Amino acid sequence: MASIPDPGSLPLVKDGGLVFKRPVPWNYYQNVVTSSYSFVWWDWKRWEKEIDWMALQGINLPLAFTGQEAIWQKVFVDFNVSKEDLNDFFSGPAFLAWARMGNLHGWGGPLPQNWLDHQLALQKQILSRMLELGMTPVLPSFSGNVPAALRKIYPLSNITRLGNWNTVSGDPRWCCTFLLDPSDPLFVQLGEAFIKKQIKEYGDVTDIYNCDTFNENSPPTDDPTYISSLGAAVYEAMAKGDKHAVWLMQGWLFYSDSKFWKPPQMEALLHSVPKGKMVVLDLFADVKPVWETSSQFYDTPYIWCMLHNFGGNIEMYGVLDSISSGPVDARISENSTMVGVGMCMEGIEHNPVVYELMSEMAYRNEKVELVEWIKTYSHRRYGKATHQLETAWEILYHTIYNCTDGVADHNKDYIVEFPDWDPVKNTKLDGIRDYQKHSLSILHRSMRHSLLESGPSLPLPHLWYPTEEVVKALRLFIDAGKDLVGSSTFRYDLVDLSRQALSKLANDAYLKAVTGFQHKDLKALVIYSQKFIELIKDIDEVLASDENFLLGTWLDSAKRLASNPKEMRQYEWNARTQITMWFDTTETNQSKLHDYANKFWSGLLEDYYLPRASTYFDHLRKSLQDNEIFRIDVWRKDWISYSNKWQSDTKIYPVKGRGDALSIATRMYQKYFS
């Protein structure tokens, strides 16, 4: 949000403005997990800005998920479930999205009553402003996820326990939630009660409801008749609460669990509701469009969506060619059932160019000529035409923002997702040649040709462009800097681009350090591990110069929502844990989701990522010096202990940028690239 051009920097619209007619009626916004990765700590002031931005982008179909736990509390109390029984059901604030989907329960909780009351009041403000600006909010509905206590209160109901979802050891405190079968009469009763309770609290604000019953939780059988009955029951619960209800469903399952959702199963679910009463989000259409292989969702209306981001990672990435043509191709295709476009990123506040273009596609009848569009985007973004930046953006369009390998981008740069990998037992570095051909510096020939070929492969970061071209773009940004002093949008892009270039250099340093260890080359291990550590410190300094890249902002916003010291500690733990370990650990096993929500934030690099890498390399170095076997379990034990302490810490981090971004970026360029 802070990367929006400064007030007064854009030209005034002439005469009576411009009128554009939408080629499709709906412009959808949000993913069901955006509420946790990005919105969780927002107050009304921040929400007000976001809704204004949504209106400016023409968004008219946003999710409105805030405050639903307060509604559920009221509903479950009516079904004899006490407020205390819900302490094990609701998760902490930063993990509510996954508690809502039935992936986990209790983690980071229990939810204070203050939180429930505050979020309900906030939701009423959000809905009021959305309606005021002509939007149709999408409210949640019942997916079958129920508290454990309901089994005792309704012992005859068909309630099953789901399997483990990403815990380390199947810990029942967090895993294996309870699902009420949609065929059970209680399902419709609860679903109807929830819809009616929302209408009572908010008024008749919408007829569109989201439900993702089978998100990463497959039905117990693939029998189409059974699946059809499940879908019919889900819709019946909505329709009994609101006779005009329309079911909006994320189509992620059709991609992520395609082995289960074959044509008969897909068609059974999509045709289980009355015609016109379901809309599917083709969630990953920018990379893996389902509409092309599903007979246009078997005649079910769908929205072409861009997913783009996982975990709220900070990584410059995009598929601009796909965005500029995909929605048009889908709309004009034979027998098209497309009714809108949408943005379904898991986290926001990054890659503004991608979201500018995607927002425009709601109004585009024809494909966008991107070379010219990128040039005008540069003018609009910085308030003036600058030759160096026009050239730089053309480079970025053809490299960073033109990913064509079909890989879902999730930032796995070694700084922010450090491999939990044993270089002794697992020595195979598959794909390193392909990775290195894009890298700025080339590996030593001896390293490339003498790697052992055994054991699991080292995970490689996603790299789809030649890094030397991006360094050229960075040079052009630096050259243009003196003419754009004071531009917040320029500063943001300069910092982000510097981070991008330096982080790829760090990947190369890591690979050389690990390979040095494998060859018992202590000198190489020391040199390149020190370079890796030095790069972490330097990237942290770059990030510290812009307030959009600060850990302190995230932590401070969490603490400001607290009503007392106990809540403040809980919220801060939630905020710190989500961006680091994410989920539970054991003494010697990291969370399966560690670093999923990694962030390039100043403070996080210096105090979290740097100690992790230092500890790892110290263990490698010591094993070579003492001629002893490297013990990854010992490193894990040290590291997890440190991480747990950091998650519970209360150190205060800056919330304002420090240092001059241009001078820092220039110094780093001269140090590493000149």
PDB file of N, CA and C in Angstrom, residues 414-418 532-533 536 540 551 576-583 585 590-591 593-599 601-616 635 639-649 651 653:
ATOM      1  N   TYR A 414      18.126 -19.304  -0.303  1.00  0.00           N
ATOM      2  CA  TYR A 414      18.714 -19.987   0.844  1.00  0.00           C
ATOM      3  C   TYR A 414      18.735 -19.132   2.116  1.00  0.00           C
ATOM      4  N   ILE A 415      18.749 -17.828   1.983  1.00  0.00           N
ATOM      5  CA  ILE A 415      18.722 -16.987   3.180  1.00  0.00           C
ATOM      6  C   ILE A 415      17.424 -17.189   3.942  1.00  0.00           C
ATOM      7  N   VAL A 416      16.283 -17.180   3.231  1.00  0.00           N
ATOM      8  CA  VAL A 416      14.981 -17.187   3.902  1.00  0.00           C
ATOM      9  C   VAL A 416      14.369 -18.570   4.042  1.00  0.00           C
ATOM     10  N   GLU A 417      14.836 -19.540   3.237  1.00  0.00           N
ATOM     11  CA  GLU A 417      14.398 -20.922   3.427  1.00  0.00           C
ATOM     12  C   GLU A 417      15.645 -21.807   3.416  1.00  0.00           C
ATOM     13  N   PHE A 418      16.319 -21.770   4.544  1.00  0.00           N
ATOM     14  CA  PHE A 418      17.585 -22.476   4.672  1.00  0.00           C
ATOM     15  C   PHE A 418      17.340 -23.981   4.637  1.00  0.00           C
ATOM     16  N   PHE A 532      28.293 -15.542   2.516  1.00  0.00           N
ATOM     17  CA  PHE A 532      26.845 -15.714   2.700  1.00  0.00           C
ATOM     18  C   PHE A 532      26.369 -14.886   3.898  1.00  0.00           C
ATOM     19  N   ILE A 533      27.091 -14.958   5.004  1.00  0.00           N
ATOM     20  CA  ILE A 533      26.729 -14.200   6.200  1.00  0.00           C
ATOM     21  C   ILE A 533      26.825 -12.703   5.936  1.00  0.00           C
ATOM     22  N   ILE A 536      23.847 -11.470   4.051  1.00  0.00           N
ATOM     23  CA  ILE A 536      22.664 -11.312   4.905  1.00  0.00           C
ATOM     24  C   ILE A 536      22.692  -9.954   5.588  1.00  0.00           C
ATOM     25  N   ASP A 540      20.123  -6.831   4.828  1.00  0.00           N
ATOM     26  CA  ASP A 540      19.368  -6.254   5.943  1.00  0.00           C
ATOM     27  C   ASP A 540      19.509  -4.738   5.957  1.00  0.00           C
ATOM     28  N   LEU A 551      10.591  -5.736   9.811  1.00  0.00           N
ATOM     29  CA  LEU A 551       9.950  -6.661  10.740  1.00  0.00           C
ATOM     30  C   LEU A 551       9.156  -5.899  11.791  1.00  0.00           C
ATOM     31  N   ARG A 576       5.403 -13.641  15.245  1.00  0.00           N
ATOM     32  CA  ARG A 576       6.762 -14.134  15.048  1.00  0.00           C
ATOM     33  C   ARG A 576       6.765 -15.575  14.531  1.00  0.00           C
ATOM     34  N   THR A 577       5.847 -16.380  15.029  1.00  0.00           N
ATOM     35  CA  THR A 577       5.836 -17.799  14.672  1.00  0.00           C
ATOM     36  C   THR A 577       5.377 -18.027  13.240  1.00  0.00           C
ATOM     37  N   GLN A 578       4.369 -17.274  12.798  1.00  0.00           N
ATOM     38  CA  GLN A 578       3.864 -17.495  11.436  1.00  0.00           C
ATOM     39  C   GLN A 578       4.940 -17.289  10.389  1.00  0.00           C
ATOM     40  N   ILE A 579       5.790 -16.292  10.554  1.00  0.00           N
ATOM     41  CA  ILE A 579       6.781 -15.962   9.524  1.00  0.00           C
ATOM     42  C   ILE A 579       8.064 -16.776   9.665  1.00  0.00           C
ATOM     43  N   THR A 580       8.140 -17.634  10.704  1.00  0.00           N
ATOM     44  CA  THR A 580       9.360 -18.422  10.910  1.00  0.00           C
ATOM     45  C   THR A 580       9.043 -19.918  10.913  1.00  0.00           C
ATOM     46  N   MET A 581       8.863 -20.517  12.089  1.00  0.00           N
ATOM     47  CA  MET A 581       8.590 -21.958  12.151  1.00  0.00           C
ATOM     48  C   MET A 581       7.193 -22.318  11.663  1.00  0.00           C
ATOM     49  N   TRP A 582       6.260 -21.400  11.744  1.00  0.00           N
ATOM     50  CA  TRP A 582       4.880 -21.553  11.287  1.00  0.00           C
ATOM     51  C   TRP A 582       4.083 -22.525  12.158  1.00  0.00           C
ATOM     52  N   PHE A 583       4.532 -23.766  12.268  1.00  0.00           N
ATOM     53  CA  PHE A 583       3.753 -24.776  12.982  1.00  0.00           C
ATOM     54  C   PHE A 583       4.655 -25.444  14.015  1.00  0.00           C
ATOM     55  N   THR A 585       7.028 -28.053  16.353  1.00  0.00           N
ATOM     56  CA  THR A 585       8.301 -28.735  16.182  1.00  0.00           C
ATOM     57  C   THR A 585       8.469 -29.772  17.288  1.00  0.00           C
ATOM     58  N   GLN A 590      12.339 -29.804  12.671  1.00  0.00           N
ATOM     59  CA  GLN A 590      11.709 -28.532  12.332  1.00  0.00           C
ATOM     60  C   GLN A 590      10.283 -28.763  11.848  1.00  0.00           C
ATOM     61  N   SER A 591       9.477 -27.726  11.972  1.00  0.00           N
ATOM     62  CA  SER A 591       8.131 -27.761  11.411  1.00  0.00           C
ATOM     63  C   SER A 591       8.185 -28.091   9.925  1.00  0.00           C
ATOM     64  N   LEU A 593       6.324 -26.873   7.874  1.00  0.00           N
ATOM     65  CA  LEU A 593       5.984 -25.630   7.183  1.00  0.00           C
ATOM     66  C   LEU A 593       6.957 -24.506   7.521  1.00  0.00           C
ATOM     67  N   HIS A 594       8.127 -24.853   8.082  1.00  0.00           N
ATOM     68  CA  HIS A 594       9.054 -23.782   8.450  1.00  0.00           C
ATOM     69  C   HIS A 594       9.430 -22.972   7.223  1.00  0.00           C
ATOM     70  N   ASP A 595       9.434 -21.671   7.395  1.00  0.00           N
ATOM     71  CA  ASP A 595       9.786 -20.711   6.341  1.00  0.00           C
ATOM     72  C   ASP A 595       8.778 -20.635   5.203  1.00  0.00           C
ATOM     73  N   TYR A 596       7.621 -21.286   5.349  1.00  0.00           N
ATOM     74  CA  TYR A 596       6.636 -21.184   4.262  1.00  0.00           C
ATOM     75  C   TYR A 596       6.256 -19.720   4.046  1.00  0.00           C
ATOM     76  N   ALA A 597       6.115 -18.981   5.141  1.00  0.00           N
ATOM     77  CA  ALA A 597       5.748 -17.561   5.053  1.00  0.00           C
ATOM     78  C   ALA A 597       6.975 -16.678   5.235  1.00  0.00           C
ATOM     79  N   ASN A 598       8.116 -17.104   4.683  1.00  0.00           N
ATOM     80  CA  ASN A 598       9.351 -16.342   4.881  1.00  0.00           C
ATOM     81  C   ASN A 598       9.240 -14.931   4.332  1.00  0.00           C
ATOM     82  N   LYS A 599      10.007 -14.032   4.932  1.00  0.00           N
ATOM     83  CA  LYS A 599       9.968 -12.624   4.540  1.00  0.00           C
ATOM     84  C   LYS A 599      11.378 -12.053   4.473  1.00  0.00           C
ATOM     85  N   TRP A 601      12.667  -9.142   5.466  1.00  0.00           N
ATOM     86  CA  TRP A 601      12.408  -7.966   6.301  1.00  0.00           C
ATOM     87  C   TRP A 601      13.639  -7.664   7.133  1.00  0.00           C
ATOM     88  N   SER A 602      14.003  -6.400   7.175  1.00  0.00           N
ATOM     89  CA  SER A 602      15.096  -5.987   8.047  1.00  0.00           C
ATOM     90  C   SER A 602      14.744  -6.312   9.490  1.00  0.00           C
ATOM     91  N   GLY A 603      15.697  -6.855  10.207  1.00  0.00           N
ATOM     92  CA  GLY A 603      15.456  -7.317  11.573  1.00  0.00           C
ATOM     93  C   GLY A 603      15.304  -8.820  11.595  1.00  0.00           C
ATOM     94  N   LEU A 604      14.516  -9.342  10.683  1.00  0.00           N
ATOM     95  CA  LEU A 604      14.355 -10.790  10.573  1.00  0.00           C
ATOM     96  C   LEU A 604      15.628 -11.410  10.012  1.00  0.00           C
ATOM     97  N   LEU A 605      16.264 -10.743   9.066  1.00  0.00           N
ATOM     98  CA  LEU A 605      17.513 -11.262   8.516  1.00  0.00           C
ATOM     99  C   LEU A 605      18.612 -11.265   9.570  1.00  0.00           C
ATOM    100  N   GLU A 606      18.784 -10.131  10.224  1.00  0.00           N
ATOM    101  CA  GLU A 606      19.895  -9.972  11.174  1.00  0.00           C
ATOM    102  C   GLU A 606      19.746 -10.869  12.398  1.00  0.00           C
ATOM    103  N   ASP A 607      18.522 -11.005  12.898  1.00  0.00           N
ATOM    104  CA  ASP A 607      18.324 -11.692  14.180  1.00  0.00           C
ATOM    105  C   ASP A 607      17.807 -13.121  14.065  1.00  0.00           C
ATOM    106  N   TYR A 608      17.370 -13.540  12.892  1.00  0.00           N
ATOM    107  CA  TYR A 608      16.816 -14.890  12.761  1.00  0.00           C
ATOM    108  C   TYR A 608      17.547 -15.699  11.688  1.00  0.00           C
ATOM    109  N   TYR A 609      17.548 -15.204  10.448  1.00  0.00           N
ATOM    110  CA  TYR A 609      18.174 -15.964   9.376  1.00  0.00           C
ATOM    111  C   TYR A 609      19.693 -16.045   9.535  1.00  0.00           C
ATOM    112  N   LEU A 610      20.304 -14.956   9.996  1.00  0.00           N
ATOM    113  CA  LEU A 610      21.755 -14.952  10.141  1.00  0.00           C
ATOM    114  C   LEU A 610      22.237 -15.940  11.217  1.00  0.00           C
ATOM    115  N   PRO A 611      21.659 -15.948  12.427  1.00  0.00           N
ATOM    116  CA  PRO A 611      22.093 -16.946  13.418  1.00  0.00           C
ATOM    117  C   PRO A 611      21.884 -18.388  12.958  1.00  0.00           C
ATOM    118  N   ARG A 612      20.834 -18.621  12.205  1.00  0.00           N
ATOM    119  CA  ARG A 612      20.599 -19.977  11.700  1.00  0.00           C
ATOM    120  C   ARG A 612      21.734 -20.412  10.774  1.00  0.00           C
ATOM    121  N   ALA A 613      22.056 -19.565   9.802  1.00  0.00           N
ATOM    122  CA  ALA A 613      23.122 -19.910   8.865  1.00  0.00           C
ATOM    123  C   ALA A 613      24.465 -20.020   9.581  1.00  0.00           C
ATOM    124  N   SER A 614      24.723 -19.104  10.511  1.00  0.00           N
ATOM    125  CA  SER A 614      26.000 -19.131  11.239  1.00  0.00           C
ATOM    126  C   SER A 614      26.164 -20.423  12.016  1.00  0.00           C
ATOM    127  N   THR A 615      25.094 -20.841  12.689  1.00  0.00           N
ATOM    128  CA  THR A 615      25.155 -22.078  13.469  1.00  0.00           C
ATOM    129  C   THR A 615      25.417 -23.281  12.574  1.00  0.00           C
ATOM    130  N   TYR A 616      24.740 -23.322  11.448  1.00  0.00           N
ATOM    131  CA  TYR A 616      24.903 -24.435  10.506  1.00  0.00           C
ATOM    132  C   TYR A 616      26.340 -24.508   9.994  1.00  0.00           C
ATOM    133  N   TRP A 635      22.744 -29.956  15.021  1.00  0.00           N
ATOM    134  CA  TRP A 635      22.444 -28.605  14.527  1.00  0.00           C
ATOM    135  C   TRP A 635      20.973 -28.282  14.690  1.00  0.00           C
ATOM    136  N   TRP A 639      19.426 -25.194  16.666  1.00  0.00           N
ATOM    137  CA  TRP A 639      18.682 -24.198  15.912  1.00  0.00           C
ATOM    138  C   TRP A 639      17.233 -24.076  16.393  1.00  0.00           C
ATOM    139  N   ILE A 640      16.559 -25.203  16.599  1.00  0.00           N
ATOM    140  CA  ILE A 640      15.156 -25.169  17.023  1.00  0.00           C
ATOM    141  C   ILE A 640      15.027 -24.524  18.396  1.00  0.00           C
ATOM    142  N   SER A 641      15.987 -24.803  19.275  1.00  0.00           N
ATOM    143  CA  SER A 641      15.979 -24.167  20.592  1.00  0.00           C
ATOM    144  C   SER A 641      16.084 -22.654  20.448  1.00  0.00           C
ATOM    145  N   TYR A 642      16.996 -22.193  19.574  1.00  0.00           N
ATOM    146  CA  TYR A 642      17.139 -20.748  19.336  1.00  0.00           C
ATOM    147  C   TYR A 642      15.853 -20.170  18.758  1.00  0.00           C
ATOM    148  N   SER A 643      15.301 -20.878  17.776  1.00  0.00           N
ATOM    149  CA  SER A 643      14.082 -20.385  17.122  1.00  0.00           C
ATOM    150  C   SER A 643      12.941 -20.248  18.114  1.00  0.00           C
ATOM    151  N   ASN A 644      12.756 -21.247  18.968  1.00  0.00           N
ATOM    152  CA  ASN A 644      11.670 -21.178  19.945  1.00  0.00           C
ATOM    153  C   ASN A 644      11.841 -19.992  20.879  1.00  0.00           C
ATOM    154  N   LYS A 645      13.078 -19.711  21.253  1.00  0.00           N
ATOM    155  CA  LYS A 645      13.336 -18.545  22.111  1.00  0.00           C
ATOM    156  C   LYS A 645      13.038 -17.257  21.363  1.00  0.00           C
ATOM    157  N   TRP A 646      13.424 -17.202  20.088  1.00  0.00           N
ATOM    158  CA  TRP A 646      13.166 -15.993  19.298  1.00  0.00           C
ATOM    159  C   TRP A 646      11.665 -15.767  19.130  1.00  0.00           C
ATOM    160  N   GLN A 647      10.919 -16.832  18.917  1.00  0.00           N
ATOM    161  CA  GLN A 647       9.469 -16.700  18.758  1.00  0.00           C
ATOM    162  C   GLN A 647       8.819 -16.129  20.021  1.00  0.00           C
ATOM    163  N   SER A 648       9.380 -16.431  21.172  1.00  0.00           N
ATOM    164  CA  SER A 648       8.818 -15.965  22.442  1.00  0.00           C
ATOM    165  C   SER A 648       9.440 -14.659  22.916  1.00  0.00           C
ATOM    166  N   ASP A 649      10.380 -14.126  22.154  1.00  0.00           N
ATOM    167  CA  ASP A 649      11.079 -12.912  22.565  1.00  0.00           C
ATOM    168  C   ASP A 649      10.182 -11.684  22.386  1.00  0.00           C
ATOM    169  N   LYS A 651      11.819  -8.433  21.826  1.00  0.00           N
ATOM    170  CA  LYS A 651      12.685  -7.354  21.367  1.00  0.00           C
ATOM    171  C   LYS A 651      11.905  -6.414  20.445  1.00  0.00           C
ATOM    172  N   TYR A 653      11.667  -3.767  17.430  1.00  0.00           N
ATOM    173  CA  TYR A 653      12.362  -3.459  16.182  1.00  0.00           C
ATOM    174  C   TYR A 653      11.849  -2.138  15.597  1.00  0.00           C
TER     175      TYR A 653
END
